[in-house]
Amino acid sequence: MNSRVLIPAVGLMMVGLVAVYTASMPLALTRYDSEYYFVFRQLLWMAVGLVAFFAASRFSLKFWKMIAPVAFLTLLVVLGVMDLAGIASVHKGAGRWIRLGPLNIQPSEFARPVFVLLLAKLLSSQMFREDRPPADRYVTLMGVSGLLIILVGAQPDFGGAVLLGLVLLVFLWLSGAPWQLLTGVCGAGAIVAWQVIISSPYKRGRVLAFLDPWADAQAYGFQLVQSYLALGSGGLTGRGLGLGVQKLFYLPEAHTDFILAVIGEEVGLVGTLLVLALTGWLLFEIWRLATRCTTDAFARYVVTGALLLFGFAALINLAVVTGLAPTKGIALPFVSYGGSTLVASLGLLGILHRIERDLGGVA
């Protein structure tokens, strides 16, 4: 099977497997007495994700358009129960996971492709005919979007909520929303973000650390300072694969959100540019697919949504690791350790592959 969107994603996953192994080895040995603990689990999730890819590609776009509201309502129920009933598995103060036997599932990660499918369905529906008044077109869209973003943010998953908000904003712009609505969404988002930051000492500390990480290098600025040290010590070609120092319990979340810092330390600027090149290749292939969706509005919005999700996630992760944005939990797509993220992303790619096939571009 030839899939233009899958090939660069597989390249990123291969790089990610190596990076997850070397970044997680000290923690895996200390906590689980096996240096392969995290990489074996990542391999398992990759296998599940590839099954999700092929399964998603088997269903027609008509099916995904039909199932989008059902998937959305199911997700709202799951997130609502997690937020209100307290059944989530809590890790570092965040209740984002549901434990199923040995596995931890993070439903908010699946909110991303479901959100894209629902927005694509709404924007391609009769509701958005140009002869309909703007108020009629956007009330439902803003209502369902705001509800999902609030539930994701209440996990709390502030990074995930920001990502969904950015996707919504671009979709509104692409759909020709009036500037008053765009301005209102930006203003409301800024007010909510400000309230979240000032009401949480932890988030306020992260923002202050972003402004000057060295002023609090042993507390809130610790993670960013260690990321700087990792990237700076890697130079052009790095210390050598497996020879990084910052992963030795200096850099928190070394195998997840800050895996790019470990890559930069061990294989240098060359390795970092390889990851960025593969990510750019993936985004280019998705963009090229979007330009071919000239007759099916639903397909065009789905592909555009995938481009925004992966593009914004990669951009935010890169900005966080390099200190250009406050620290938040956004994984590097297809590279960072994380099962739910990987499965949800590959499932979305499967839908894109179906669009490829329907357009006659692949076998």
C-alpha positions as YAML, in Angstrom:
chain: A
units: angstrom
residues:
- id: 1
  name: MET
  ca: [0.00, 0.00, 0.00]
- id: 2
  name: ASN
  ca: [1.31, 3.41, -0.99]
- id: 3
  name: SER
  ca: [0.18, 6.29, 1.20]
- id: 4
  name: ARG
  ca: [1.81, 9.66, 0.86]
- id: 5
  name: VAL
  ca: [0.64, 10.75, 4.32]
- id: 6
  name: LEU
  ca: [1.71, 7.55, 6.07]
- id: 7
  name: ILE
  ca: [5.31, 7.37, 4.80]
- id: 8
  name: PRO
  ca: [6.64, 10.49, 6.62]
- id: 9
  name: ALA
  ca: [4.60, 9.54, 9.71]
- id: 10
  name: VAL
  ca: [6.31, 6.14, 9.79]
- id: 11
  name: GLY
  ca: [9.66, 7.90, 9.47]
- id: 12
  name: LEU
  ca: [8.80, 10.07, 12.48]
- id: 13
  name: MET
  ca: [7.67, 7.01, 14.46]
- id: 14
  name: MET
  ca: [10.95, 5.21, 13.74]
- id: 15
  name: VAL
  ca: [12.93, 8.22, 14.94]
- id: 16
  name: GLY
  ca: [10.57, 8.42, 17.91]
- id: 17
  name: LEU
  ca: [11.16, 4.78, 18.89]
- id: 18
  name: VAL
  ca: [14.91, 5.32, 19.07]
- id: 19
  name: ALA
  ca: [14.47, 8.61, 20.91]
- id: 20
  name: VAL
  ca: [11.93, 7.15, 23.38]
- id: 21
  name: TYR
  ca: [14.30, 4.27, 24.17]
- id: 22
  name: THR
  ca: [17.33, 6.42, 24.86]
- id: 23
  name: ALA
  ca: [15.35, 9.17, 26.64]
- id: 24
  name: SER
  ca: [13.39, 6.81, 28.90]
- id: 25
  name: MET
  ca: [16.08, 4.26, 29.71]
- id: 26
  name: PRO
  ca: [17.16, 5.73, 33.09]
- id: 27
  name: LEU
  ca: [13.58, 6.15, 34.31]
- id: 28
  name: ALA
  ca: [12.56, 2.70, 33.02]
- id: 29
  name: LEU
  ca: [15.47, 1.01, 34.80]
- id: 30
  name: THR
  ca: [14.83, 2.84, 38.05]
- id: 31
  name: ARG
  ca: [11.06, 2.52, 38.19]
- id: 32
  name: TYR
  ca: [10.34, -0.72, 36.30]
- id: 33
  name: ASP
  ca: [13.69, -2.57, 36.36]
- id: 34
  name: SER
  ca: [13.72, -2.83, 32.57]
- id: 35
  name: GLU
  ca: [15.33, -0.37, 30.18]
- id: 36
  name: TYR
  ca: [12.88, -1.45, 27.46]
- id: 37
  name: TYR
  ca: [9.69, -0.73, 29.43]
- id: 38
  name: PHE
  ca: [8.63, 2.44, 27.63]
- id: 39
  name: VAL
  ca: [9.86, 1.50, 24.16]
- id: 40
  name: PHE
  ca: [8.01, -1.84, 24.30]
- id: 41
  name: ARG
  ca: [4.83, -0.04, 25.27]
- id: 42
  name: GLN
  ca: [5.37, 2.47, 22.47]
- id: 43
  name: LEU
  ca: [5.74, -0.45, 20.03]
- id: 44
  name: LEU
  ca: [2.47, -1.89, 21.32]
- id: 45
  name: TRP
  ca: [0.69, 1.43, 20.86]
- id: 46
  name: MET
  ca: [2.21, 1.79, 17.40]
- id: 47
  name: ALA
  ca: [0.75, -1.59, 16.44]
- id: 48
  name: VAL
  ca: [-2.67, -0.55, 17.80]
- id: 49
  name: GLY
  ca: [-2.35, 2.76, 15.96]
- id: 50
  name: LEU
  ca: [-1.58, 1.06, 12.64]
- id: 51
  name: VAL
  ca: [-4.64, -1.14, 13.13]
- id: 52
  name: ALA
  ca: [-6.62, 2.07, 13.73]
- id: 53
  name: PHE
  ca: [-5.10, 3.54, 10.55]
- id: 54
  name: PHE
  ca: [-6.16, 0.61, 8.36]
- id: 55
  name: ALA
  ca: [-9.55, 0.31, 10.07]
- id: 56
  name: ALA
  ca: [-10.31, 4.02, 9.59]
- id: 57
  name: SER
  ca: [-9.29, 3.86, 5.94]
- id: 58
  name: ARG
  ca: [-11.83, 1.07, 5.31]
- id: 59
  name: PHE
  ca: [-14.82, 3.32, 6.02]
- id: 60
  name: SER
  ca: [-16.13, 5.81, 3.50]
- id: 61
  name: LEU
  ca: [-16.27, 9.55, 4.07]
- id: 62
  name: LYS
  ca: [-20.05, 9.22, 4.12]
- id: 63
  name: PHE
  ca: [-19.69, 6.98, 7.19]
- id: 64
  name: TRP
  ca: [-17.37, 9.43, 8.97]
- id: 65
  name: LYS
  ca: [-19.70, 12.31, 8.21]
- id: 66
  name: MET
  ca: [-22.63, 10.35, 9.60]
- id: 67
  name: ILE
  ca: [-20.82, 9.12, 12.72]
- id: 68
  name: ALA
  ca: [-19.25, 12.48, 13.66]
- id: 69
  name: PRO
  ca: [-22.16, 13.72, 15.87]
- id: 70
  name: VAL
  ca: [-22.42, 10.33, 17.62]
- id: 71
  name: ALA
  ca: [-18.68, 10.26, 18.31]
- id: 72
  name: PHE
  ca: [-18.86, 13.84, 19.56]
- id: 73
  name: LEU
  ca: [-21.74, 13.18, 21.96]
- id: 74
  name: THR
  ca: [-20.05, 10.02, 23.26]
- id: 75
  name: LEU
  ca: [-16.88, 11.99, 23.89]
- id: 76
  name: LEU
  ca: [-18.80, 14.72, 25.71]
- id: 77
  name: VAL
  ca: [-20.34, 12.12, 28.02]
- id: 78
  name: VAL
  ca: [-16.97, 10.50, 28.74]
- id: 79
  name: LEU
  ca: [-15.23, 13.81, 29.44]
- id: 80
  name: GLY
  ca: [-18.18, 15.08, 31.49]
- id: 81
  name: VAL
  ca: [-18.22, 11.96, 33.66]
- id: 82
  name: MET
  ca: [-14.45, 12.20, 34.13]
- id: 83
  name: ASP
  ca: [-14.65, 15.85, 35.15]
- id: 84
  name: LEU
  ca: [-17.69, 15.54, 37.43]
- id: 85
  name: ALA
  ca: [-17.51, 12.02, 38.86]
- id: 86
  name: GLY
  ca: [-13.81, 11.91, 39.60]
- id: 87
  name: ILE
  ca: [-13.23, 8.49, 38.02]
- id: 88
  name: ALA
  ca: [-10.12, 9.56, 36.15]
- id: 89
  name: SER
  ca: [-6.65, 8.28, 36.92]
- id: 90
  name: VAL
  ca: [-4.70, 11.27, 38.26]
- id: 91
  name: HIS
  ca: [-1.07, 11.92, 37.33]
- id: 92
  name: LYS
  ca: [0.79, 15.05, 38.50]
- id: 93
  name: GLY
  ca: [-2.48, 16.75, 39.40]
- id: 94
  name: ALA
  ca: [-4.21, 16.12, 36.07]
- id: 95
  name: GLY
  ca: [-7.11, 13.68, 35.78]
- id: 96
  name: ARG
  ca: [-6.89, 13.03, 32.04]
- id: 97
  name: TRP
  ca: [-6.69, 9.23, 31.97]
- id: 98
  name: ILE
  ca: [-8.99, 6.25, 32.27]
- id: 99
  name: ARG
  ca: [-7.27, 3.05, 33.32]
- id: 100
  name: LEU
  ca: [-8.28, -0.07, 31.37]
- id: 101
  name: GLY
  ca: [-6.29, -2.92, 32.86]
- id: 102
  name: PRO
  ca: [-2.61, -2.22, 32.18]
- id: 103
  name: LEU
  ca: [-3.42, 0.67, 29.81]
- id: 104
  name: ASN
  ca: [-4.09, 4.34, 30.46]
- id: 105
  name: ILE
  ca: [-6.38, 5.94, 27.88]
- id: 106
  name: GLN
  ca: [-6.50, 9.72, 27.51]
- id: 107
  name: PRO
  ca: [-9.89, 10.62, 25.98]
- id: 108
  name: SER
  ca: [-8.95, 14.28, 25.42]
- id: 109
  name: GLU
  ca: [-6.47, 13.13, 22.75]
- id: 110
  name: PHE
  ca: [-9.33, 11.56, 20.79]
- id: 111
  name: ALA
  ca: [-11.20, 14.85, 21.10]
- id: 112
  name: ARG
  ca: [-8.90, 16.29, 18.44]
- id: 113
  name: PRO
  ca: [-9.89, 14.12, 15.43]
- id: 114
  name: VAL
  ca: [-13.53, 14.01, 16.61]
- id: 115
  name: PHE
  ca: [-13.54, 17.82, 16.84]
- id: 116
  name: VAL
  ca: [-12.22, 18.09, 13.28]
- id: 117
  name: LEU
  ca: [-14.84, 15.65, 11.96]
- id: 118
  name: LEU
  ca: [-17.67, 17.52, 13.64]
- id: 119
  name: LEU
  ca: [-16.50, 20.95, 12.45]
- id: 120
  name: ALA
  ca: [-16.09, 19.57, 8.93]
- id: 121
  name: LYS
  ca: [-19.63, 18.19, 9.02]
- id: 122
  name: LEU
  ca: [-21.11, 21.47, 10.26]
- id: 123
  name: LEU
  ca: [-19.15, 23.69, 7.87]
- id: 124
  name: SER
  ca: [-20.04, 21.53, 4.87]
- id: 125
  name: SER
  ca: [-23.74, 21.29, 5.78]
- id: 126
  name: GLN
  ca: [-26.71, 23.27, 4.51]
- id: 127
  name: MET
  ca: [-26.46, 25.32, 7.68]
- id: 128
  name: PHE
  ca: [-23.49, 27.13, 6.13]
- id: 129
  name: ARG
  ca: [-25.03, 28.13, 2.83]
- id: 130
  name: GLU
  ca: [-23.98, 31.67, 1.96]
- id: 131
  name: ASP
  ca: [-27.58, 32.85, 1.95]
- id: 132
  name: ARG
  ca: [-28.03, 31.95, 5.62]
- id: 133
  name: PRO
  ca: [-27.59, 34.77, 8.19]
- id: 134
  name: PRO
  ca: [-24.25, 34.62, 10.09]
- id: 135
  name: ALA
  ca: [-26.09, 34.20, 13.39]
- id: 136
  name: ASP
  ca: [-27.84, 31.06, 12.13]
- id: 137
  name: ARG
  ca: [-24.58, 29.64, 10.83]
- id: 138
  name: TYR
  ca: [-22.36, 30.14, 13.85]
- id: 139
  name: VAL
  ca: [-24.52, 29.67, 16.96]
- id: 140
  name: THR
  ca: [-24.44, 25.86, 16.83]
- id: 141
  name: LEU
  ca: [-20.78, 25.78, 15.78]
- id: 142
  name: MET
  ca: [-19.67, 28.03, 18.64]
- id: 143
  name: GLY
  ca: [-21.86, 26.21, 21.16]
- id: 144
  name: VAL
  ca: [-20.55, 22.71, 20.52]
- id: 145
  name: SER
  ca: [-16.96, 23.93, 20.11]
- id: 146
  name: GLY
  ca: [-17.03, 25.91, 23.34]
- id: 147
  name: LEU
  ca: [-18.48, 22.98, 25.28]
- id: 148
  name: LEU
  ca: [-15.79, 20.57, 24.14]
- id: 149
  name: ILE
  ca: [-12.98, 23.04, 24.74]
- id: 150
  name: ILE
  ca: [-14.27, 23.71, 28.27]
- id: 151
  name: LEU
  ca: [-14.46, 19.98, 29.09]
- id: 152
  name: VAL
  ca: [-10.94, 19.36, 27.75]
- id: 153
  name: GLY
  ca: [-9.60, 22.34, 29.69]
- id: 154
  name: ALA
  ca: [-11.29, 21.08, 32.88]
- id: 155
  name: GLN
  ca: [-9.27, 17.83, 32.83]
- id: 156
  name: PRO
  ca: [-7.13, 19.97, 33.20]
- id: 157
  name: ASP
  ca: [-5.56, 19.87, 29.72]
- id: 158
  name: PHE
  ca: [-4.83, 23.52, 29.04]
- id: 159
  name: GLY
  ca: [-2.52, 22.74, 26.12]
- id: 160
  name: GLY
  ca: [-5.15, 20.56, 24.47]
- id: 161
  name: ALA
  ca: [-7.80, 23.26, 24.93]
- id: 162
  name: VAL
  ca: [-5.49, 25.86, 23.36]
- id: 163
  name: LEU
  ca: [-4.86, 23.54, 20.41]
- id: 164
  name: LEU
  ca: [-8.58, 23.05, 19.79]
- id: 165
  name: GLY
  ca: [-9.15, 26.78, 20.15]
- id: 166
  name: LEU
  ca: [-6.55, 27.54, 17.49]
- id: 167
  name: VAL
  ca: [-8.12, 25.02, 15.10]
- id: 168
  name: LEU
  ca: [-11.54, 26.58, 15.69]
- id: 169
  name: LEU
  ca: [-10.22, 30.08, 15.05]
- id: 170
  name: VAL
  ca: [-8.67, 29.11, 11.71]
- id: 171
  name: PHE
  ca: [-11.81, 27.23, 10.67]
- id: 172
  name: LEU
  ca: [-13.90, 30.31, 11.46]
- id: 173
  name: TRP
  ca: [-11.60, 32.44, 9.32]
- id: 174
  name: LEU
  ca: [-11.68, 29.94, 6.44]
- id: 175
  name: SER
  ca: [-15.47, 29.79, 6.56]
- id: 176
  name: GLY
  ca: [-15.73, 33.57, 6.11]
- id: 177
  name: ALA
  ca: [-16.81, 34.41, 9.66]
- id: 178
  name: PRO
  ca: [-17.36, 38.15, 10.26]
- id: 179
  name: TRP
  ca: [-14.47, 39.99, 11.85]
- id: 180
  name: GLN
  ca: [-16.61, 40.80, 14.90]
- id: 181
  name: LEU
  ca: [-16.93, 37.09, 15.67]
- id: 182
  name: LEU
  ca: [-13.23, 36.45, 15.13]
- id: 183
  name: THR
  ca: [-12.35, 39.36, 17.40]
- id: 184
  name: GLY
  ca: [-14.80, 38.17, 20.03]
- id: 185
  name: VAL
  ca: [-13.39, 34.62, 19.99]
- id: 186
  name: CYS
  ca: [-9.84, 35.94, 20.34]
- id: 187
  name: GLY
  ca: [-10.87, 38.26, 23.16]
- id: 188
  name: ALA
  ca: [-12.82, 35.58, 25.02]
- id: 189
  name: GLY
  ca: [-9.94, 33.13, 24.63]
- id: 190
  name: ALA
  ca: [-7.47, 35.67, 25.99]
- id: 191
  name: ILE
  ca: [-9.69, 36.46, 28.99]
- id: 192
  name: VAL
  ca: [-10.20, 32.76, 29.82]
- id: 193
  name: ALA
  ca: [-6.48, 32.05, 29.44]
- id: 194
  name: TRP
  ca: [-5.64, 35.00, 31.72]
- id: 195
  name: GLN
  ca: [-8.11, 33.84, 34.37]
- id: 196
  name: VAL
  ca: [-6.74, 30.29, 34.26]
- id: 197
  name: ILE
  ca: [-3.19, 31.56, 34.64]
- id: 198
  name: ILE
  ca: [-3.79, 33.98, 37.52]
- id: 199
  name: SER
  ca: [-5.99, 31.48, 39.39]
- id: 200
  name: SER
  ca: [-3.35, 28.74, 39.34]
- id: 201
  name: PRO
  ca: [-0.01, 29.31, 41.12]
- id: 202
  name: TYR
  ca: [1.48, 26.49, 39.06]
- id: 203
  name: LYS
  ca: [0.51, 28.00, 35.70]
- id: 204
  name: ARG
  ca: [1.41, 31.49, 36.88]
- id: 205
  name: GLY
  ca: [4.84, 30.18, 37.86]
- id: 206
  name: ARG
  ca: [5.26, 28.61, 34.42]
- id: 207
  name: VAL
  ca: [4.47, 31.89, 32.69]
- id: 208
  name: LEU
  ca: [6.90, 33.80, 34.89]
- id: 209
  name: ALA
  ca: [9.53, 31.13, 34.25]
- id: 210
  name: PHE
  ca: [8.96, 31.52, 30.52]
- id: 211
  name: LEU
  ca: [9.69, 35.25, 30.84]
- id: 212
  name: ASP
  ca: [12.90, 34.60, 32.82]
- id: 213
  name: PRO
  ca: [13.65, 30.89, 33.46]
- id: 214
  name: TRP
  ca: [17.03, 31.60, 35.06]
- id: 215
  name: ALA
  ca: [15.41, 33.67, 37.82]
- id: 216
  name: ASP
  ca: [13.79, 30.48, 39.17]
- id: 217
  name: ALA
  ca: [16.06, 27.83, 37.69]
- id: 218
  name: GLN
  ca: [15.54, 25.35, 40.56]
- id: 219
  name: ALA
  ca: [11.73, 25.48, 40.57]
- id: 220
  name: TYR
  ca: [9.35, 26.64, 37.83]
- id: 221
  name: GLY
  ca: [12.18, 27.43, 35.42]
- id: 222
  name: PHE
  ca: [13.95, 24.11, 36.00]
- id: 223
  name: GLN
  ca: [12.47, 22.22, 33.02]
- id: 224
  name: LEU
  ca: [13.14, 24.99, 30.52]
- id: 225
  name: VAL
  ca: [16.68, 25.56, 31.79]
- id: 226
  name: GLN
  ca: [17.44, 21.84, 31.44]
- id: 227
  name: SER
  ca: [16.01, 21.93, 27.92]
- id: 228
  name: TYR
  ca: [18.32, 24.84, 27.07]
- id: 229
  name: LEU
  ca: [21.29, 22.92, 28.46]
- id: 230
  name: ALA
  ca: [20.39, 19.83, 26.46]
- id: 231
  name: LEU
  ca: [19.98, 21.69, 23.17]
- id: 232
  name: GLY
  ca: [23.02, 23.89, 23.75]
- id: 233
  name: SER
  ca: [25.37, 21.02, 24.63]
- id: 234
  name: GLY
  ca: [24.35, 19.01, 21.56]
- id: 235
  name: GLY
  ca: [26.03, 21.32, 19.09]
- id: 236
  name: LEU
  ca: [26.01, 20.26, 15.45]
- id: 237
  name: THR
  ca: [26.18, 16.46, 15.75]
- id: 238
  name: GLY
  ca: [25.45, 15.83, 19.44]
- id: 239
  name: ARG
  ca: [27.13, 13.98, 22.28]
- id: 240
  name: GLY
  ca: [26.32, 10.64, 20.66]
- id: 241
  name: LEU
  ca: [23.24, 8.44, 20.68]
- id: 242
  name: GLY
  ca: [22.53, 7.26, 24.21]
- id: 243
  name: LEU
  ca: [25.16, 9.54, 25.74]
- id: 244
  name: GLY
  ca: [22.91, 12.41, 26.78]
- id: 245
  name: VAL
  ca: [23.22, 13.76, 30.30]
- id: 246
  name: GLN
  ca: [20.02, 15.76, 30.80]
- id: 247
  name: LYS
  ca: [17.80, 12.67, 30.63]
- id: 248
  name: LEU
  ca: [19.53, 11.37, 33.78]
- id: 249
  name: PHE
  ca: [16.76, 12.78, 35.99]
- id: 250
  name: TYR
  ca: [17.59, 16.39, 35.14]
- id: 251
  name: LEU
  ca: [15.07, 17.01, 32.34]
- id: 252
  name: PRO
  ca: [11.47, 16.17, 33.38]
- id: 253
  name: GLU
  ca: [9.24, 14.51, 30.77]
- id: 254
  name: ALA
  ca: [12.31, 13.69, 28.69]
- id: 255
  name: HIS
  ca: [10.58, 10.95, 26.69]
- id: 256
  name: THR
  ca: [7.27, 12.81, 26.23]
- id: 257
  name: ASP
  ca: [6.86, 16.57, 25.82]
- id: 258
  name: PHE
  ca: [10.61, 17.36, 25.82]
- id: 259
  name: ILE
  ca: [11.86, 14.52, 23.65]
- id: 260
  name: LEU
  ca: [13.15, 17.00, 21.06]
- id: 261
  name: ALA
  ca: [15.59, 18.35, 23.66]
- id: 262
  name: VAL
  ca: [17.02, 14.84, 24.14]
- id: 263
  name: ILE
  ca: [17.30, 14.43, 20.36]
- id: 264
  name: GLY
  ca: [19.09, 17.78, 20.16]
- id: 265
  name: GLU
  ca: [21.56, 16.80, 22.89]
- id: 266
  name: GLU
  ca: [22.38, 13.34, 21.57]
- id: 267
  name: VAL
  ca: [22.35, 13.84, 17.79]
- id: 268
  name: GLY
  ca: [22.64, 17.61, 17.67]
- id: 269
  name: LEU
  ca: [21.30, 20.09, 15.20]
- id: 270
  name: VAL
  ca: [21.53, 17.47, 12.45]
- id: 271
  name: GLY
  ca: [19.11, 15.14, 14.25]
- id: 272
  name: THR
  ca: [16.78, 17.99, 15.18]
- id: 273
  name: LEU
  ca: [16.61, 19.15, 11.57]
- id: 274
  name: LEU
  ca: [15.85, 15.57, 10.49]
- id: 275
  name: VAL
  ca: [12.79, 15.54, 12.78]
- id: 276
  name: LEU
  ca: [11.71, 18.95, 11.50]
- id: 277
  name: ALA
  ca: [12.22, 17.86, 7.88]
- id: 278
  name: LEU
  ca: [10.08, 14.74, 8.37]
- id: 279
  name: THR
  ca: [7.40, 16.84, 10.07]
- id: 280
  name: GLY
  ca: [7.53, 19.35, 7.24]
- id: 281
  name: TRP
  ca: [7.23, 16.51, 4.72]
- id: 282
  name: LEU
  ca: [4.13, 15.18, 6.50]
- id: 283
  name: LEU
  ca: [2.51, 18.61, 6.60]
- id: 284
  name: PHE
  ca: [3.34, 19.20, 2.94]
- id: 285
  name: GLU
  ca: [1.69, 15.92, 1.92]
- id: 286
  name: ILE
  ca: [-1.43, 16.78, 3.92]
- id: 287
  name: TRP
  ca: [-1.50, 20.28, 2.42]
- id: 288
  name: ARG
  ca: [-1.14, 18.82, -1.09]
- id: 289
  name: LEU
  ca: [-4.02, 16.46, -0.40]
- id: 290
  name: ALA
  ca: [-6.15, 19.41, 0.77]
- id: 291
  name: THR
  ca: [-5.53, 21.23, -2.52]
- id: 292
  name: ARG
  ca: [-6.92, 18.23, -4.40]
- id: 293
  name: CYS
  ca: [-10.21, 18.19, -2.47]
- id: 294
  name: THR
  ca: [-11.94, 20.62, -4.80]
- id: 295
  name: THR
  ca: [-15.39, 19.02, -5.05]
- id: 296
  name: ASP
  ca: [-16.03, 17.64, -1.55]
- id: 297
  name: ALA
  ca: [-16.22, 20.31, 1.15]
- id: 298
  name: PHE
  ca: [-16.35, 17.76, 3.98]
- id: 299
  name: ALA
  ca: [-13.16, 16.07, 2.77]
- id: 300
  name: ARG
  ca: [-11.43, 19.43, 2.35]
- id: 301
  name: TYR
  ca: [-12.29, 20.51, 5.89]
- id: 302
  name: VAL
  ca: [-11.18, 17.16, 7.36]
- id: 303
  name: VAL
  ca: [-7.80, 17.34, 5.62]
- id: 304
  name: THR
  ca: [-7.39, 20.99, 6.57]
- id: 305
  name: GLY
  ca: [-8.24, 20.14, 10.19]
- id: 306
  name: ALA
  ca: [-5.60, 17.40, 10.24]
- id: 307
  name: LEU
  ca: [-3.06, 19.85, 8.83]
- id: 308
  name: LEU
  ca: [-3.90, 22.36, 11.56]
- id: 309
  name: LEU
  ca: [-3.82, 19.76, 14.37]
- id: 310
  name: PHE
  ca: [-0.44, 18.32, 13.44]
- id: 311
  name: GLY
  ca: [1.02, 21.66, 12.42]
- id: 312
  name: PHE
  ca: [-0.01, 23.55, 15.55]
- id: 313
  name: ALA
  ca: [0.99, 20.64, 17.83]
- id: 314
  name: ALA
  ca: [4.48, 20.48, 16.28]
- id: 315
  name: LEU
  ca: [4.85, 24.26, 16.38]
- id: 316
  name: ILE
  ca: [3.75, 24.52, 20.03]
- id: 317
  name: ASN
  ca: [6.04, 21.64, 21.07]
- id: 318
  name: LEU
  ca: [9.00, 23.23, 19.30]
- id: 319
  name: ALA
  ca: [8.22, 26.63, 20.83]
- id: 320
  name: VAL
  ca: [7.97, 25.15, 24.33]
- id: 321
  name: VAL
  ca: [11.22, 23.17, 24.07]
- id: 322
  name: THR
  ca: [13.12, 26.21, 22.79]
- id: 323
  name: GLY
  ca: [11.56, 28.64, 25.28]
- id: 324
  name: LEU
  ca: [9.45, 30.57, 22.76]
- id: 325
  name: ALA
  ca: [6.22, 29.66, 24.57]
- id: 326
  name: PRO
  ca: [5.32, 28.80, 28.18]
- id: 327
  name: THR
  ca: [5.61, 25.13, 29.09]
- id: 328
  name: LYS
  ca: [2.47, 23.12, 28.33]
- id: 329
  name: GLY
  ca: [1.77, 19.47, 27.67]
- id: 330
  name: ILE
  ca: [1.68, 19.12, 23.88]
- id: 331
  name: ALA
  ca: [3.43, 16.06, 22.49]
- id: 332
  name: LEU
  ca: [5.54, 16.13, 19.32]
- id: 333
  name: PRO
  ca: [3.33, 14.28, 16.79]
- id: 334
  name: PHE
  ca: [4.43, 10.68, 16.09]
- id: 335
  name: VAL
  ca: [7.70, 11.15, 18.04]
- id: 336
  name: SER
  ca: [6.84, 11.65, 21.72]
- id: 337
  name: TYR
  ca: [5.92, 8.71, 23.94]
- id: 338
  name: GLY
  ca: [2.18, 8.39, 24.40]
- id: 339
  name: GLY
  ca: [-0.33, 5.77, 23.34]
- id: 340
  name: SER
  ca: [-3.57, 7.75, 23.07]
- id: 341
  name: THR
  ca: [-1.91, 10.49, 21.03]
- id: 342
  name: LEU
  ca: [-0.37, 7.98, 18.65]
- id: 343
  name: VAL
  ca: [-3.56, 5.95, 18.13]
- id: 344
  name: ALA
  ca: [-5.73, 9.05, 17.63]
- id: 345
  name: SER
  ca: [-3.22, 10.54, 15.18]
- id: 346
  name: LEU
  ca: [-2.89, 7.36, 13.14]
- id: 347
  name: GLY
  ca: [-6.66, 6.95, 13.08]
- id: 348
  name: LEU
  ca: [-6.97, 10.46, 11.62]
- id: 349
  name: LEU
  ca: [-4.27, 9.64, 9.07]
- id: 350
  name: GLY
  ca: [-6.33, 6.58, 8.12]
- id: 351
  name: ILE
  ca: [-9.24, 8.86, 7.19]
- id: 352
  name: LEU
  ca: [-6.85, 10.97, 5.13]
- id: 353
  name: HIS
  ca: [-5.66, 7.82, 3.37]
- id: 354
  name: ARG
  ca: [-9.24, 7.00, 2.50]
- id: 355
  name: ILE
  ca: [-9.55, 10.45, 0.95]
- id: 356
  name: GLU
  ca: [-6.35, 9.75, -1.00]
- id: 357
  name: ARG
  ca: [-7.82, 6.52, -2.32]
- id: 358
  name: ASP
  ca: [-11.12, 8.14, -3.22]
- id: 359
  name: LEU
  ca: [-9.24, 10.78, -5.22]
- id: 360
  name: GLY
  ca: [-7.37, 8.03, -7.06]
- id: 361
  name: GLY
  ca: [-3.95, 9.06, -5.84]
- id: 362
  name: VAL
  ca: [-2.85, 5.79, -4.20]
- id: 363
  name: ALA
  ca: [-3.45, 2.09, -4.50]
...
